[in-house]
mmCIF file of C-alpha atoms in Angstrom:
data_model
loop_
_atom_site.group_PDB
_atom_site.id
_atom_site.type_symbol
_atom_site.label_atom_id
_atom_site.label_comp_id
_atom_site.label_asym_id
_atom_site.label_seq_id
_atom_site.Cartn_x
_atom_site.Cartn_y
_atom_site.Cartn_z
ATOM 1 C CA MET A 1 -26.291 8.430 20.888
ATOM 2 C CA ASP A 2 -25.271 11.926 19.735
ATOM 3 C CA MET A 3 -26.775 14.770 21.689
ATOM 4 C CA PRO A 4 -28.938 17.229 19.694
ATOM 5 C CA GLY A 5 -26.839 20.076 18.319
ATOM 6 C CA ARG A 6 -23.528 18.258 18.701
ATOM 7 C CA ASN A 7 -22.796 18.101 14.979
ATOM 8 C CA TYR A 8 -23.872 21.693 14.501
ATOM 9 C CA ASP A 9 -21.436 22.813 17.167
ATOM 10 C CA LEU A 10 -18.533 20.983 15.564
ATOM 11 C CA ARG A 11 -19.414 22.253 12.105
ATOM 12 C CA ASP A 12 -19.555 25.766 13.501
ATOM 13 C CA GLU A 13 -16.049 25.314 14.915
ATOM 14 C CA ILE A 14 -14.797 24.063 11.555
ATOM 15 C CA LYS A 15 -16.264 27.103 9.802
ATOM 16 C CA ALA A 16 -14.649 29.460 12.331
ATOM 17 C CA TYR A 17 -11.281 27.706 11.978
ATOM 18 C CA TRP A 18 -11.134 28.065 8.197
ATOM 19 C CA SER A 19 -12.366 31.645 8.373
ATOM 20 C CA ALA A 20 -9.435 32.402 10.674
ATOM 21 C CA ARG A 21 -7.082 30.680 8.226
ATOM 22 C CA ALA A 22 -8.236 32.770 5.256
ATOM 23 C CA ALA A 23 -5.795 35.646 5.726
ATOM 24 C CA THR A 24 -2.706 33.440 5.370
ATOM 25 C CA PHE A 25 -4.142 30.544 3.358
ATOM 26 C CA ASP A 26 -2.495 31.500 0.067
ATOM 27 C CA LEU A 27 0.946 31.805 1.677
ATOM 28 C CA SER A 28 1.214 28.057 2.173
ATOM 29 C CA PRO A 29 2.702 25.732 -0.442
ATOM 30 C CA GLY A 30 0.155 23.004 -1.010
ATOM 31 C CA HIS A 31 -2.646 25.569 -0.881
ATOM 32 C CA GLU A 32 -1.807 28.213 -3.465
ATOM 33 C CA ILE A 33 0.182 27.367 -6.607
ATOM 34 C CA PHE A 34 3.690 28.824 -6.792
ATOM 35 C CA SER A 35 4.973 27.760 -10.205
ATOM 36 C CA GLU A 36 3.793 27.114 -13.728
ATOM 37 C CA GLU A 37 5.142 23.568 -13.397
ATOM 38 C CA GLU A 38 2.828 22.926 -10.458
ATOM 39 C CA ARG A 39 -0.094 24.435 -12.336
ATOM 40 C CA GLN A 40 0.545 22.083 -15.245
ATOM 41 C CA ALA A 41 0.762 19.112 -12.872
ATOM 42 C CA TRP A 42 -2.650 19.972 -11.428
ATOM 43 C CA HIS A 43 -4.061 20.458 -14.924
ATOM 44 C CA ALA A 44 -2.808 16.999 -15.863
ATOM 45 C CA LEU A 45 -4.566 15.423 -12.865
ATOM 46 C CA VAL A 46 -7.881 17.091 -13.688
ATOM 47 C CA LEU A 47 -7.621 16.203 -17.377
ATOM 48 C CA LYS A 48 -6.795 12.594 -16.479
ATOM 49 C CA HIS A 49 -9.989 12.134 -14.482
ATOM 50 C CA LEU A 50 -12.466 14.749 -15.705
ATOM 51 C CA GLY A 51 -11.278 15.715 -19.182
ATOM 52 C CA ALA A 52 -11.321 19.195 -20.684
ATOM 53 C CA GLY A 53 -14.130 21.525 -19.680
ATOM 54 C CA GLU A 54 -15.435 22.625 -23.084
ATOM 55 C CA GLY A 55 -18.015 24.796 -21.328
ATOM 56 C CA ARG A 56 -19.275 22.062 -19.017
ATOM 57 C CA LYS A 57 -20.414 23.080 -15.541
ATOM 58 C CA ALA A 58 -18.239 22.349 -12.490
ATOM 59 C CA LEU A 59 -18.875 22.823 -8.778
ATOM 60 C CA ASP A 60 -15.827 23.424 -6.566
ATOM 61 C CA LEU A 61 -16.816 22.514 -3.002
ATOM 62 C CA ALA A 62 -15.088 24.233 -0.067
ATOM 63 C CA SER A 63 -13.486 26.419 -2.707
ATOM 64 C CA GLY A 64 -11.551 28.528 -0.193
ATOM 65 C CA THR A 65 -9.620 31.286 -1.962
ATOM 66 C CA GLY A 66 -10.470 29.804 -5.350
ATOM 67 C CA VAL A 67 -7.262 27.942 -6.219
ATOM 68 C CA VAL A 68 -8.988 24.856 -7.645
ATOM 69 C CA SER A 69 -11.761 26.971 -9.175
ATOM 70 C CA HIS A 70 -9.136 28.786 -11.241
ATOM 71 C CA LEU A 71 -7.559 25.495 -12.321
ATOM 72 C CA MET A 72 -10.945 24.305 -13.556
ATOM 73 C CA ASP A 73 -11.677 27.636 -15.237
ATOM 74 C CA GLU A 74 -8.338 27.493 -17.065
ATOM 75 C CA LEU A 75 -9.335 24.093 -18.466
ATOM 76 C CA GLY A 76 -12.564 25.439 -19.909
ATOM 77 C CA TYR A 77 -15.101 24.645 -17.200
ATOM 78 C CA LYS A 78 -17.881 27.033 -16.212
ATOM 79 C CA VAL A 79 -17.148 27.099 -12.492
ATOM 80 C CA THR A 80 -19.165 27.764 -9.361
ATOM 81 C CA GLY A 81 -17.144 27.890 -6.150
ATOM 82 C CA LEU A 82 -19.004 27.119 -2.931
ATOM 83 C CA ASP A 83 -17.654 27.893 0.534
ATOM 84 C CA TRP A 84 -19.201 28.694 3.907
ATOM 85 C CA SER A 85 -16.475 31.116 5.030
ATOM 86 C CA GLU A 86 -17.173 34.732 4.145
ATOM 87 C CA ALA A 87 -13.483 35.568 4.611
ATOM 88 C CA MET A 88 -12.459 32.895 2.096
ATOM 89 C CA LEU A 89 -15.101 34.040 -0.381
ATOM 90 C CA GLU A 90 -13.937 37.642 -0.188
ATOM 91 C CA ARG A 91 -10.426 36.594 -1.191
ATOM 92 C CA ALA A 92 -11.690 34.254 -3.880
ATOM 93 C CA GLY A 93 -13.843 36.959 -5.442
ATOM 94 C CA GLY A 94 -10.998 39.474 -5.331
ATOM 95 C CA LYS A 95 -8.633 37.031 -6.997
ATOM 96 C CA ALA A 96 -11.108 36.333 -9.796
ATOM 97 C CA ARG A 97 -11.666 40.048 -10.420
ATOM 98 C CA THR A 98 -7.923 40.730 -10.482
ATOM 99 C CA ARG A 99 -7.367 37.954 -13.012
ATOM 100 C CA GLY A 100 -10.423 38.880 -15.036
ATOM 101 C CA ARG A 101 -11.990 35.429 -14.682
ATOM 102 C CA ASP A 102 -15.730 34.749 -14.826
ATOM 103 C CA ILE A 103 -16.029 32.420 -11.832
ATOM 104 C CA ARG A 104 -19.142 32.462 -9.640
ATOM 105 C CA PHE A 105 -18.481 32.234 -5.920
ATOM 106 C CA ARG A 106 -21.249 31.935 -3.374
ATOM 107 C CA MET A 107 -21.710 31.070 0.270
ATOM 108 C CA GLY A 108 -23.019 27.595 0.921
ATOM 109 C CA ASP A 109 -22.658 24.329 2.778
ATOM 110 C CA ALA A 110 -21.019 21.365 1.059
ATOM 111 C CA GLU A 111 -23.394 19.034 2.923
ATOM 112 C CA ASN A 112 -26.479 20.919 1.719
ATOM 113 C CA THR A 113 -25.513 22.818 -1.417
ATOM 114 C CA MET A 114 -29.024 24.117 -2.256
ATOM 115 C CA GLU A 115 -28.174 23.480 -5.914
ATOM 116 C CA PRO A 116 -30.809 21.912 -8.200
ATOM 117 C CA ASP A 117 -30.754 18.202 -9.031
ATOM 118 C CA ALA A 118 -28.506 17.035 -11.902
ATOM 119 C CA THR A 119 -26.927 20.449 -12.487
ATOM 120 C CA TYR A 120 -23.187 19.778 -12.794
ATOM 121 C CA ASP A 121 -20.998 17.767 -15.119
ATOM 122 C CA ALA A 122 -18.215 17.704 -12.535
ATOM 123 C CA VAL A 123 -17.837 18.225 -8.808
ATOM 124 C CA VAL A 124 -14.348 18.707 -7.386
ATOM 125 C CA THR A 125 -13.031 19.108 -3.867
ATOM 126 C CA ARG A 126 -9.553 19.329 -2.385
ATOM 127 C CA HIS A 127 -8.747 18.652 1.275
ATOM 128 C CA LEU A 128 -12.372 18.745 2.377
ATOM 129 C CA VAL A 129 -13.287 15.102 2.986
ATOM 130 C CA TRP A 130 -11.000 14.667 6.007
ATOM 131 C CA THR A 131 -12.936 17.483 7.774
ATOM 132 C CA LEU A 132 -16.432 16.114 7.183
ATOM 133 C CA VAL A 133 -18.746 15.367 10.068
ATOM 134 C CA ASP A 134 -21.117 13.231 7.988
ATOM 135 C CA PRO A 135 -19.413 12.150 4.742
ATOM 136 C CA ALA A 136 -22.175 9.695 3.814
ATOM 137 C CA ALA A 137 -24.711 12.542 3.705
ATOM 138 C CA CYS A 138 -22.270 14.711 1.767
ATOM 139 C CA PHE A 139 -21.634 12.047 -0.838
ATOM 140 C CA ARG A 140 -25.361 11.547 -1.385
ATOM 141 C CA GLU A 141 -25.741 15.295 -1.827
ATOM 142 C CA TRP A 142 -22.882 15.429 -4.331
ATOM 143 C CA LEU A 143 -24.396 12.538 -6.259
ATOM 144 C CA ARG A 144 -27.701 14.424 -6.385
ATOM 145 C CA VAL A 145 -26.275 17.609 -7.956
ATOM 146 C CA LEU A 146 -24.301 15.708 -10.611
ATOM 147 C CA LYS A 147 -25.803 14.954 -13.986
ATOM 148 C CA PRO A 148 -26.034 11.245 -14.908
ATOM 149 C CA GLY A 149 -22.568 10.299 -16.127
ATOM 150 C CA GLY A 150 -21.050 13.244 -14.239
ATOM 151 C CA ARG A 151 -17.891 12.775 -12.232
ATOM 152 C CA LEU A 152 -16.716 13.655 -8.752
ATOM 153 C CA LEU A 153 -12.991 14.267 -8.175
ATOM 154 C CA ILE A 154 -11.769 14.177 -4.559
ATOM 155 C CA ILE A 155 -8.185 15.142 -3.726
ATOM 156 C CA ASP A 156 -7.360 14.362 -0.111
ATOM 157 C CA GLY A 157 -5.203 12.326 2.241
ATOM 158 C CA ASP A 158 -4.701 10.661 5.586
ATOM 159 C CA PHE A 159 -3.157 13.406 7.715
ATOM 160 C CA VAL A 160 -3.387 11.427 10.946
ATOM 161 C CA ASN A 161 -1.418 8.216 10.471
ATOM 162 C CA ALA A 162 2.290 8.567 9.792
ATOM 163 C CA GLY A 163 4.218 5.507 8.649
ATOM 164 C CA PRO A 164 7.602 4.509 10.113
ATOM 165 C CA GLY A 165 9.538 6.366 7.433
ATOM 166 C CA GLU A 166 7.600 9.603 7.871
ATOM 167 C CA ARG A 167 7.925 9.441 11.668
ATOM 168 C CA PHE A 168 11.697 8.912 11.401
ATOM 169 C CA VAL A 169 12.116 11.847 9.016
ATOM 170 C CA LYS A 170 10.096 14.132 11.277
ATOM 171 C CA ARG A 171 12.104 13.107 14.346
ATOM 172 C CA MET A 172 15.343 13.718 12.482
ATOM 173 C CA ALA A 173 14.190 17.127 11.283
ATOM 174 C CA SER A 174 13.084 18.105 14.804
ATOM 175 C CA LEU A 175 16.456 17.046 16.232
ATOM 176 C CA LEU A 176 18.423 18.997 13.627
ATOM 177 C CA GLU A 177 16.253 22.060 14.191
ATOM 178 C CA ARG A 178 16.904 21.949 17.951
ATOM 179 C CA MET A 179 20.620 21.651 17.241
ATOM 180 C CA GLY A 180 20.442 24.679 14.963
ATOM 181 C CA ILE A 181 21.704 22.730 11.951
ATOM 182 C CA VAL A 182 18.585 23.283 9.836
ATOM 183 C CA LYS A 183 15.974 26.010 9.931
ATOM 184 C CA PRO A 184 12.333 25.095 10.514
ATOM 185 C CA ASP A 185 9.877 25.645 7.687
ATOM 186 C CA ALA A 186 7.819 28.824 7.828
ATOM 187 C CA GLN A 187 4.519 28.350 9.646
ATOM 188 C CA HIS A 188 1.719 30.269 7.920
ATOM 189 C CA ALA A 189 -1.087 28.996 10.124
ATOM 190 C CA PRO A 190 -1.380 31.105 13.291
ATOM 191 C CA GLN A 191 0.048 29.125 16.215
ATOM 192 C CA GLU A 192 -2.974 29.881 18.377
ATOM 193 C CA LEU A 193 -5.090 27.824 15.957
ATOM 194 C CA ALA A 194 -3.030 24.651 16.411
ATOM 195 C CA GLU A 195 -5.041 23.435 19.400
ATOM 196 C CA SER A 196 -8.297 24.208 17.599
ATOM 197 C CA HIS A 197 -7.106 22.123 14.656
ATOM 198 C CA ARG A 198 -6.215 19.182 16.918
ATOM 199 C CA SER A 199 -9.562 19.386 18.679
ATOM 200 C CA ILE A 200 -11.510 19.445 15.423
ATOM 201 C CA LEU A 201 -9.492 16.578 13.953
ATOM 202 C CA SER A 202 -10.214 14.423 16.993
ATOM 203 C CA ARG A 203 -13.987 14.717 16.468
ATOM 204 C CA VAL A 204 -14.607 14.527 12.724
ATOM 205 C CA TYR A 205 -15.740 11.294 11.073
ATOM 206 C CA PHE A 206 -12.250 10.486 9.825
ATOM 207 C CA SER A 207 -10.546 11.210 13.138
ATOM 208 C CA ASP A 208 -8.500 8.036 12.644
ATOM 209 C CA GLY A 209 -7.407 9.175 9.180
ATOM 210 C CA ALA A 210 -9.192 9.454 5.840
ATOM 211 C CA ARG A 211 -7.864 6.366 4.056
ATOM 212 C CA ALA A 212 -8.677 6.177 0.360
ATOM 213 C CA GLU A 213 -10.315 2.762 0.637
ATOM 214 C CA ALA A 214 -12.686 3.952 3.375
ATOM 215 C CA VAL A 215 -13.674 7.020 1.359
ATOM 216 C CA ALA A 216 -14.219 4.886 -1.749
ATOM 217 C CA ALA A 217 -16.455 2.470 0.174
ATOM 218 C CA LEU A 218 -18.686 5.334 1.316
ATOM 219 C CA LEU A 219 -18.865 6.660 -2.248
ATOM 220 C CA ASN A 220 -19.972 3.246 -3.482
ATOM 221 C CA ALA A 221 -22.601 3.083 -0.741
ATOM 222 C CA ALA A 222 -23.886 6.528 -1.787
ATOM 223 C CA GLY A 223 -24.482 5.250 -5.324
ATOM 224 C CA PHE A 224 -21.342 6.180 -7.249
ATOM 225 C CA GLU A 225 -20.140 3.564 -9.728
ATOM 226 C CA PRO A 226 -17.374 3.119 -10.726
ATOM 227 C CA VAL A 227 -15.040 4.534 -8.079
ATOM 228 C CA ALA A 228 -11.312 4.655 -8.870
ATOM 229 C CA ILE A 229 -8.439 5.469 -6.497
ATOM 230 C CA ASP A 230 -5.347 7.211 -7.895
ATOM 231 C CA THR A 231 -2.294 7.483 -5.616
ATOM 232 C CA ASP A 232 0.107 8.637 -8.354
ATOM 233 C CA LEU A 233 0.414 12.299 -7.358
ATOM 234 C CA LYS A 234 4.212 12.386 -7.580
ATOM 235 C CA HIS A 235 4.328 15.078 -10.270
ATOM 236 C CA ILE A 236 2.321 17.477 -8.105
ATOM 237 C CA HIS A 237 4.417 16.635 -5.041
ATOM 238 C CA LYS A 238 7.667 17.139 -6.950
ATOM 239 C CA THR A 239 6.712 20.677 -7.969
ATOM 240 C CA GLN A 240 5.486 21.565 -4.462
ATOM 241 C CA ALA A 241 8.575 20.115 -2.764
ATOM 242 C CA ARG A 242 10.729 22.972 -4.070
ATOM 243 C CA ASN A 243 8.967 25.274 -1.608
ATOM 244 C CA TRP A 244 9.814 23.204 1.496
ATOM 245 C CA SER A 245 12.933 22.118 3.310
ATOM 246 C CA TYR A 246 14.448 18.784 2.335
ATOM 247 C CA PHE A 247 13.034 17.000 5.383
ATOM 248 C CA LYS A 248 9.495 18.400 5.116
ATOM 249 C CA ALA A 249 9.367 17.548 1.414
ATOM 250 C CA LEU A 250 10.603 14.039 2.158
ATOM 251 C CA ALA A 251 8.016 13.505 4.909
ATOM 252 C CA ARG A 252 5.132 14.806 2.793
ATOM 253 C CA GLY A 253 6.136 12.522 -0.035
ATOM 254 C CA MET A 254 5.560 9.571 2.293
ATOM 255 C CA GLN A 255 2.025 10.575 3.255
ATOM 256 C CA HIS A 256 -1.054 8.710 2.075
ATOM 257 C CA ARG A 257 -2.359 11.253 -0.447
ATOM 258 C CA TYR A 258 -4.697 10.398 -3.271
ATOM 259 C CA ALA A 259 -7.275 11.395 -5.842
ATOM 260 C CA ILE A 260 -10.565 9.527 -6.136
ATOM 261 C CA CYS A 261 -12.714 9.759 -9.248
ATOM 262 C CA ALA A 262 -16.310 8.601 -8.813
ATOM 263 C CA THR A 263 -18.993 8.539 -11.503
ATOM 264 C CA LYS A 264 -22.740 8.981 -11.203
ATOM 265 C CA PRO A 265 -24.305 6.119 -13.175
ATOM 266 C CA LYS A 266 -26.132 7.048 -16.358
ATOM 267 C CA LEU A 267 -29.851 6.507 -16.584
ATOM 268 C CA ASP A 268 -30.948 3.276 -18.231
#
């Protein structure tokens, strides 16, 4: 049985970790967008699963510095970005002001959004699910804030389990780096946070890896229907790969990354 306060403590650590990451978050390929080609690839993914905004309301959970919020805004959604890191929100707000975009950012918890029932036409989140302490509760909350017929788009991956090909590529890259033949990729996350990341990852719900099928099963149990898994993210990966070394791009291309689109059933 979990001890009282255990989940709170872990969630507090997660919040502190991402707050510490805020200063360098946008330097990392895969976080910020570095080309128009990548932007178009992301637009295509959103349009495929959610359609054009046309003034519909969207909630971007764990919005960070606002990268996905801006993608949604560009497609015509009226966007609210929700994050529990003040440092992330400061950067997100500054970015929106600089670009002259009318995006609302506010502090909040993805597991308890404090948003009214049936408010949003779309809920979107990128690289949040793997960090969740209680995904079942989160998914019920996200179902609650969606309008009937509204859709949830999750973009995430299994960042724990590496297949044989990925492990071989990483070993080869490490060997060539030690030999001085290739240069290591730039590390934008402070090295002192690496142990904190490992500790957090070992204690979240998906500590064994957030596989798409497991996430989809929890979404079904929460009441979403239908739930569709999309693993065809090659266009996004191709545009991001230009910002990494050959070996890192190759290894990332072998990871289990996916988008899941889940719909809140319409009322009878």
